[in-house]
PDB file of C-alpha atoms in Angstrom:
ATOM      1  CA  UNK A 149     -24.904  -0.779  -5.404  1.00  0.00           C
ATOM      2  CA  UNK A 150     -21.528  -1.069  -4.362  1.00  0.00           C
ATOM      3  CA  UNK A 151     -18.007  -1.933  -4.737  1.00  0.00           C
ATOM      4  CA  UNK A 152     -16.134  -5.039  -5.159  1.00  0.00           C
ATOM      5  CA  UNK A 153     -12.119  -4.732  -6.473  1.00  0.00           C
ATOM      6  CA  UNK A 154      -9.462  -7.781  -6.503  1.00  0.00           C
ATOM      7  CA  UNK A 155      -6.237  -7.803  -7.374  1.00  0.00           C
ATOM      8  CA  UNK A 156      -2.203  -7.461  -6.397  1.00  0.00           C
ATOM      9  CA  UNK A 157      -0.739  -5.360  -3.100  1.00  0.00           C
ATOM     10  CA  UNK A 158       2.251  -4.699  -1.655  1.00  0.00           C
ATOM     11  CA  UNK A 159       3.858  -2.291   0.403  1.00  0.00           C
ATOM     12  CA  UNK A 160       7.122  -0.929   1.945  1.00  0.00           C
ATOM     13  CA  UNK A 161       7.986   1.012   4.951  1.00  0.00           C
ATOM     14  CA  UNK A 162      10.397   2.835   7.056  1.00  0.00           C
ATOM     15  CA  UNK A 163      10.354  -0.511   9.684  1.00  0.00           C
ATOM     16  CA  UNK A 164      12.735  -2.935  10.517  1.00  0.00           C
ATOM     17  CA  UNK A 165      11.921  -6.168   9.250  1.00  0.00           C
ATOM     18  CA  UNK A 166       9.462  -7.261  10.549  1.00  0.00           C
ATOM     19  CA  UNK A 167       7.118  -4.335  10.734  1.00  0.00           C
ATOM     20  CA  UNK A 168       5.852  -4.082  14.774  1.00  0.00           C
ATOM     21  CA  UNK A 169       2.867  -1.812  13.448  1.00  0.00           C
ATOM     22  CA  UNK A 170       0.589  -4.758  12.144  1.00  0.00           C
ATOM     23  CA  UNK A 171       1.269  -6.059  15.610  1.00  0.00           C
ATOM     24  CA  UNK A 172      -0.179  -2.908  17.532  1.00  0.00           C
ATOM     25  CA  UNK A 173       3.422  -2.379  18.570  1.00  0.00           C
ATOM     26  CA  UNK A 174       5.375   1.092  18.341  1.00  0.00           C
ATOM     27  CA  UNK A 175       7.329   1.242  14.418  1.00  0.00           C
ATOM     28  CA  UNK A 176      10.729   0.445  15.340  1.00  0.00           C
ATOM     29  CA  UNK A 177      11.896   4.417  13.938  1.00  0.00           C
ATOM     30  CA  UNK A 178      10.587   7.633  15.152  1.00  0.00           C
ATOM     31  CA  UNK A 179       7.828   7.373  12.746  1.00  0.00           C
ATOM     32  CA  UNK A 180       6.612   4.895  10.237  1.00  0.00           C
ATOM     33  CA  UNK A 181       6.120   6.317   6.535  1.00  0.00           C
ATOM     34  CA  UNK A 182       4.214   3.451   4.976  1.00  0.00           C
ATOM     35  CA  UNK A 183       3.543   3.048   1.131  1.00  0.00           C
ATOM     36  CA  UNK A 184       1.129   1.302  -0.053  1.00  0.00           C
ATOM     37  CA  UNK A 185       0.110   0.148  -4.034  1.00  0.00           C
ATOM     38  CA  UNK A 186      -2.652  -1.668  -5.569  1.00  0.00           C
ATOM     39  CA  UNK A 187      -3.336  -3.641  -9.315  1.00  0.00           C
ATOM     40  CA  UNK A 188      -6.506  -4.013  -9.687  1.00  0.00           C
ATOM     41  CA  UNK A 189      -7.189  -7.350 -11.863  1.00  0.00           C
ATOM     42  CA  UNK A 190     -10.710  -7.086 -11.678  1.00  0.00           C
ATOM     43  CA  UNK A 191     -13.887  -5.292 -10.011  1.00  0.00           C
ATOM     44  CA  UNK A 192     -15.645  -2.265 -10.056  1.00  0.00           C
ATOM     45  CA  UNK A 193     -17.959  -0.053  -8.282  1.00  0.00           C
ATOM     46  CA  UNK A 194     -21.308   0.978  -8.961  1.00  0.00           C
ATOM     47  CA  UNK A 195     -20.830  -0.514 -12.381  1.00  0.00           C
ATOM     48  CA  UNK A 196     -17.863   1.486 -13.020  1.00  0.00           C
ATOM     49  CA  UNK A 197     -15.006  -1.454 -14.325  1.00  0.00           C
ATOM     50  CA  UNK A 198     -12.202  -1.098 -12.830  1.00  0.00           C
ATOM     51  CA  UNK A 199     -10.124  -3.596 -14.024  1.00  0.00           C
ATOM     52  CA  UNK A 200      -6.312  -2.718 -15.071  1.00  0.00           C
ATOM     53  CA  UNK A 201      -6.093   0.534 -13.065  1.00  0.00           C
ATOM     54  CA  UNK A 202      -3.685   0.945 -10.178  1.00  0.00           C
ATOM     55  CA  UNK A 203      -3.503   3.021  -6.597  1.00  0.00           C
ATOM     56  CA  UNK A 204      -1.056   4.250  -4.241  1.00  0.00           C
ATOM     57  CA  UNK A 205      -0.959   5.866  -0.694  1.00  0.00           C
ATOM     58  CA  UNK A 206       1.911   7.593   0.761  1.00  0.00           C
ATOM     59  CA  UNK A 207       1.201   7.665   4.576  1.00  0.00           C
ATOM     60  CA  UNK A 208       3.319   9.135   7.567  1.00  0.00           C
ATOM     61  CA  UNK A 209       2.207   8.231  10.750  1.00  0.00           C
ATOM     62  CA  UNK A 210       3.671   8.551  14.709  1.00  0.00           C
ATOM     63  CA  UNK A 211       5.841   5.740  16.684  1.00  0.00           C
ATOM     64  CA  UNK A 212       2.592   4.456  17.221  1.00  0.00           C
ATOM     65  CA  UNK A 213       0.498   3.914  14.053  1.00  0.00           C
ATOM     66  CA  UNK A 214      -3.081   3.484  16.110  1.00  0.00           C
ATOM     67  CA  UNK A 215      -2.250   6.341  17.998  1.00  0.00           C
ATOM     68  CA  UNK A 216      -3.781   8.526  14.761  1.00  0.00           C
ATOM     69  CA  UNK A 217      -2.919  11.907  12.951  1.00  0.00           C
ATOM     70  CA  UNK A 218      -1.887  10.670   9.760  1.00  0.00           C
ATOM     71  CA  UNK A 219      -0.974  12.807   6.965  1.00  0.00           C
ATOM     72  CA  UNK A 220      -1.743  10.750   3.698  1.00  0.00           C
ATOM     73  CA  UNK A 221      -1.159  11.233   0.001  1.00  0.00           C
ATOM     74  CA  UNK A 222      -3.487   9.385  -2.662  1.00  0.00           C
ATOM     75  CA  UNK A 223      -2.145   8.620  -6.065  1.00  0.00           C
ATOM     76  CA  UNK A 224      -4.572   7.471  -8.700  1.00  0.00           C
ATOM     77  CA  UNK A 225      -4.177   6.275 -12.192  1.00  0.00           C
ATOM     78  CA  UNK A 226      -3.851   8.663 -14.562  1.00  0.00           C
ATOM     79  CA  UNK A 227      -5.201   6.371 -17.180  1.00  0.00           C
ATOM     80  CA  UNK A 228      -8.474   6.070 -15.360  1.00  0.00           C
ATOM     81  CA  UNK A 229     -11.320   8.005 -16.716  1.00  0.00           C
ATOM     82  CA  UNK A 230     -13.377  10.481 -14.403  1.00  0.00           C
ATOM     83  CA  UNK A 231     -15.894   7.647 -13.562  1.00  0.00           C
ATOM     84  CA  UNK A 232     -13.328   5.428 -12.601  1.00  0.00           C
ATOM     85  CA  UNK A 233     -10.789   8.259 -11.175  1.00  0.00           C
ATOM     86  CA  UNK A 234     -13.949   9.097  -8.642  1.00  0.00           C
ATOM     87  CA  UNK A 235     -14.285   5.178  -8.181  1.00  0.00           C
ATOM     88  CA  UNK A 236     -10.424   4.383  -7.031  1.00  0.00           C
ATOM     89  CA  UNK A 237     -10.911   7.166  -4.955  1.00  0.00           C
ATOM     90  CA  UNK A 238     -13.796   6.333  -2.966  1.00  0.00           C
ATOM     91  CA  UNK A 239     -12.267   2.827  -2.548  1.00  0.00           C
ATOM     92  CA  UNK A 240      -8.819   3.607  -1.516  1.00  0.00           C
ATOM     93  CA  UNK A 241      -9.392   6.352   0.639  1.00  0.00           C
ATOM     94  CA  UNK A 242     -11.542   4.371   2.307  1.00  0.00           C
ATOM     95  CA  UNK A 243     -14.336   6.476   1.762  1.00  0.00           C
ATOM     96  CA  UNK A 244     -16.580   3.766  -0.118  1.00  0.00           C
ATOM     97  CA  UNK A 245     -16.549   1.465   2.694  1.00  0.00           C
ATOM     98  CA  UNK A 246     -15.161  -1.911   3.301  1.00  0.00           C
ATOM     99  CA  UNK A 247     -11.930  -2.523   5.107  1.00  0.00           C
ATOM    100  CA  UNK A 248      -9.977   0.389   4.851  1.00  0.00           C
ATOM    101  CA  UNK A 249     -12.053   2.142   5.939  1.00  0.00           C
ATOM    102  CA  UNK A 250     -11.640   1.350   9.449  1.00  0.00           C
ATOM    103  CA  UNK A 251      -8.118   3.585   8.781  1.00  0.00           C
ATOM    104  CA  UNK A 252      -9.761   6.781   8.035  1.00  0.00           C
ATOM    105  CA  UNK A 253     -10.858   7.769  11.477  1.00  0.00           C
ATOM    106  CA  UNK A 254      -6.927   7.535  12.208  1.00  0.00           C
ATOM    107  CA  UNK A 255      -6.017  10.110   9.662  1.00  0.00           C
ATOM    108  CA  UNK A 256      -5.547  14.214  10.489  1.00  0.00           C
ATOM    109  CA  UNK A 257      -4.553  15.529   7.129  1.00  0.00           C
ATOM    110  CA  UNK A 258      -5.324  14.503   3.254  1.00  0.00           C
ATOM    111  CA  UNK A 259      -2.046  16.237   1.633  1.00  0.00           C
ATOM    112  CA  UNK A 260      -3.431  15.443  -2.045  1.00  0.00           C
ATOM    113  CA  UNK A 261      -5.044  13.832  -4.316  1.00  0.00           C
ATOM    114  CA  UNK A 262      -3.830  13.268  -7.650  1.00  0.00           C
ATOM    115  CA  UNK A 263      -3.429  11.785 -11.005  1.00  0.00           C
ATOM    116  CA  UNK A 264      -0.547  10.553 -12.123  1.00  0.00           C
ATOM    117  CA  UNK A 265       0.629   7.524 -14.588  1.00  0.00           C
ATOM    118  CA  UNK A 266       1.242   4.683 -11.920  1.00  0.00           C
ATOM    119  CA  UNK A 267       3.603   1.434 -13.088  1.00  0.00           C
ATOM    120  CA  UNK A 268       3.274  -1.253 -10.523  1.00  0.00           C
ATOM    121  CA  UNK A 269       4.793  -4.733 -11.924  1.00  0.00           C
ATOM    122  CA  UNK A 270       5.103  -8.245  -9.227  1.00  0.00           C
ATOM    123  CA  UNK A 271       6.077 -11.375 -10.611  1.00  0.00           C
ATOM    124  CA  UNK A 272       8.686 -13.664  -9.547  1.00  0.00           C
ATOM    125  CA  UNK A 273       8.492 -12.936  -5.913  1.00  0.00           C
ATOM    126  CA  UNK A 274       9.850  -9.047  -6.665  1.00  0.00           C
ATOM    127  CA  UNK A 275       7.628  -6.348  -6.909  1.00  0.00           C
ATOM    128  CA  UNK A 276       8.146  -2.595  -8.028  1.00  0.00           C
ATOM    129  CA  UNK A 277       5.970   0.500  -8.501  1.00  0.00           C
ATOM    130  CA  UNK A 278       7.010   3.671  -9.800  1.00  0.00           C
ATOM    131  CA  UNK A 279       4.122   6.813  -8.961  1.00  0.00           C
ATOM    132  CA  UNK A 280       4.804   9.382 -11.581  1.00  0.00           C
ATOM    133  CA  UNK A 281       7.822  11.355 -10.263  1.00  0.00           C
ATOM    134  CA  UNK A 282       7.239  11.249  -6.655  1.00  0.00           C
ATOM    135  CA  UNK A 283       7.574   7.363  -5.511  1.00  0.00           C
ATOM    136  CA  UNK A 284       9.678   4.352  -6.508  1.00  0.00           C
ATOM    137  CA  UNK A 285       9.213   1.413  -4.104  1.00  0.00           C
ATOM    138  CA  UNK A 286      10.729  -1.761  -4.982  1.00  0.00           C
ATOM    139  CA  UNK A 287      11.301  -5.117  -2.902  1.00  0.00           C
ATOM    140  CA  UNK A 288      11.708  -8.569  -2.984  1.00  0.00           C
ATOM    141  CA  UNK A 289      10.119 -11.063  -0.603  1.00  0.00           C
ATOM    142  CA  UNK A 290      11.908 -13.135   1.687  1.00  0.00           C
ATOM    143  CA  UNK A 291      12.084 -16.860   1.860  1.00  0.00           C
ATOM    144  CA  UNK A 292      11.443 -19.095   5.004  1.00  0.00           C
ATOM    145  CA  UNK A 293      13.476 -21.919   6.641  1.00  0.00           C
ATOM    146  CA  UNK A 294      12.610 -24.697   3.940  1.00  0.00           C
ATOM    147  CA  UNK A 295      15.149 -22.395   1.428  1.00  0.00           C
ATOM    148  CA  UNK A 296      11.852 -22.536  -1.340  1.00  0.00           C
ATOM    149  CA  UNK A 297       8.644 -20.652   0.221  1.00  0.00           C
ATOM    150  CA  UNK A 298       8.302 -16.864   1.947  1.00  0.00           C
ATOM    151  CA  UNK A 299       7.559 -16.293   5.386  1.00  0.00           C
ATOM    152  CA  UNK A 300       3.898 -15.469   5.869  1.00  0.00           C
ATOM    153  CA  UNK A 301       2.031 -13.578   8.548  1.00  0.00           C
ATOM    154  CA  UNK A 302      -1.352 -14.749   8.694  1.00  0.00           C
ATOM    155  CA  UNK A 303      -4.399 -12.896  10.442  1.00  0.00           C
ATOM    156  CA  UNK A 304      -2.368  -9.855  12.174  1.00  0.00           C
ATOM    157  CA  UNK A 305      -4.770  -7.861  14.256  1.00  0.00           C
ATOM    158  CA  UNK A 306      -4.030  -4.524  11.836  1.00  0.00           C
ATOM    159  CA  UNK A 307      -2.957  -3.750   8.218  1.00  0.00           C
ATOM    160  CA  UNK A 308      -4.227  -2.529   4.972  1.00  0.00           C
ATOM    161  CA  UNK A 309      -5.071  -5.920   3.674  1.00  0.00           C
ATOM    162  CA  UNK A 310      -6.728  -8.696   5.873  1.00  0.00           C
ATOM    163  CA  UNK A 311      -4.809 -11.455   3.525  1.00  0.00           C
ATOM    164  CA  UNK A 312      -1.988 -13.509   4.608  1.00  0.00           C
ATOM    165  CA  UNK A 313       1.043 -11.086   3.755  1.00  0.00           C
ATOM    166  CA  UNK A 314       4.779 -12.111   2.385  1.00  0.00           C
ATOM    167  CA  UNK A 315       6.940 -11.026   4.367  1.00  0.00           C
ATOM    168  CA  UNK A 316       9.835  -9.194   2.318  1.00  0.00           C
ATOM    169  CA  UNK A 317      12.294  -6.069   2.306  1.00  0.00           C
ATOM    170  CA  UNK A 318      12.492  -3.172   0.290  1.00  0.00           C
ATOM    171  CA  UNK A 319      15.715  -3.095  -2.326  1.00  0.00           C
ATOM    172  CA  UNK A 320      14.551   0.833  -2.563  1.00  0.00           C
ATOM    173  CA  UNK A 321      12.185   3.323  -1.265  1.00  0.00           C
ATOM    174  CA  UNK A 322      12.390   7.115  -2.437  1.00  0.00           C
ATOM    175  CA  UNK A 323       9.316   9.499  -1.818  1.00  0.00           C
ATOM    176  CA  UNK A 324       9.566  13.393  -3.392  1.00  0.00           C
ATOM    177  CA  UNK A 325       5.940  14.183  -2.529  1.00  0.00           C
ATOM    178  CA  UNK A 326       4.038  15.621   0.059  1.00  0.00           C
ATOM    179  CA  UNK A 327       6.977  15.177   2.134  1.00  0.00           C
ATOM    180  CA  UNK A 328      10.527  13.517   0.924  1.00  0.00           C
ATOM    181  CA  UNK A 329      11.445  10.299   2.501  1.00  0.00           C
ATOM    182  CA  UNK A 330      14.295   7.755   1.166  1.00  0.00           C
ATOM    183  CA  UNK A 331      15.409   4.119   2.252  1.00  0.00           C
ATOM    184  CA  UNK A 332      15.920   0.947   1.697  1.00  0.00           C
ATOM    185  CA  UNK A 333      16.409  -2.830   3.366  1.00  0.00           C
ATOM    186  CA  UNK A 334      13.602  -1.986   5.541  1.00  0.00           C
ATOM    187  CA  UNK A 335      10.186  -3.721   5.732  1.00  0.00           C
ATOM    188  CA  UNK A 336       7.666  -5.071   2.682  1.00  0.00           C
ATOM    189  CA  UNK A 337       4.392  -7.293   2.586  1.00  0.00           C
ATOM    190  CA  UNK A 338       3.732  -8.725  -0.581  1.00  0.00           C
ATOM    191  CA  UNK A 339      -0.012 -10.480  -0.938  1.00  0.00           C
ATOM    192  CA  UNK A 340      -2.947 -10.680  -3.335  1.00  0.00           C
ATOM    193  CA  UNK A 341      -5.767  -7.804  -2.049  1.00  0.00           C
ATOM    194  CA  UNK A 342      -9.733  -8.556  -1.848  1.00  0.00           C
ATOM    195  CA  UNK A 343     -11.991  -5.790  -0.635  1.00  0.00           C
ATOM    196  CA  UNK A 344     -15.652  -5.344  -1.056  1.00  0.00           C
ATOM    197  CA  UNK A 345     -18.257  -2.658   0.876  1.00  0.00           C
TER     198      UNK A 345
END
């Protein structure tokens, strides 16, 4: 048995635009606070469906991201039940396997775990999620030189997702949880998420 989830991602951090972190560089701030949400569309784990629920991470890391000792927040839906509350967590802390969890040997502290209701809506090249009372992240993706498409990084040698990621900025960013952090026209990745283990 195992796990296989597929669905919608994006994220927003304290970067400039472009983020140097998926690049191995230092952020381009003192430290990068990262958040990071997920809608899963289908999967499951273990025969648990999944389909329809939704993740977050809150993550604040050092100049340099690879250099370790995170401190991380995980936010699961609320709506979930315990089956699938235990599933979401496996998966997104990295825990179950698969790709993320080649992040958890970077991470010092686990500063909760909780559930909370989680809205995350993306259509239309904008993207918002709103984590109970302690994150709103919203952002809209940036377009390329033709005027139509967004600029895409493909196959960066780090990052949450190993999909092609929109490149985009954050319109707002406001974190009240295991630490406070607020900005905005800073970096986002947009991208559709596949992860299996």
């Amino acid at each position: 048995m195992g796990f296989t989830v597929e669905g919608d991602y994006f994220e927003a951090c304290s970067c400039a635009v472009s983020c140097p972190c998926v690049f191995l560089g230092p952020a381009t701030e003192d430290a990068c606070d990262l958040f990071c949400a997920w809608r899963v569309e289908r999967g499951e784990k273990d025969g648990v469906d999944l389909a329809g629920l939704n993740a977050a991470l809150a993550v604040h890391t050092p100049k340099q991201m690879t250099d370790g000792n995170w401190r991380v927040a995980l936010y699961l839906d609320d709506r979930a039940s315990s089956e699938q509350r235990e599933a979401l967590g496996a998966i997104f802390s990295g825990q179950a396997g698969g790709h993320l969890a080649n992040l958890v040997p970077l991470i010092a502290e686990v500063a909760g775990v909780e559930a909370v209701p989680i809205e995350f809506e993306s259509s239309n090249g904008k993207g918002s999620v709103r984590v109970g009372s302690v994150l709103t992240v919203r952002a809209e993706q940036s377009v390329g030189m033709d005027g139509e498409k967004p600029s895409v990084i493909t196959n960066p040698p780090f990052g949450a997702v190993a999909q092609p990621v929109r490149q985009g900025r954050s319109t707002e960013v406001r974190y009240d949880g295991a630490w406070s952090f607020s900005t905005q026209e800073r970096n986002a990745f947009f991208t559709e998420f596949a992860y299996s283990g």
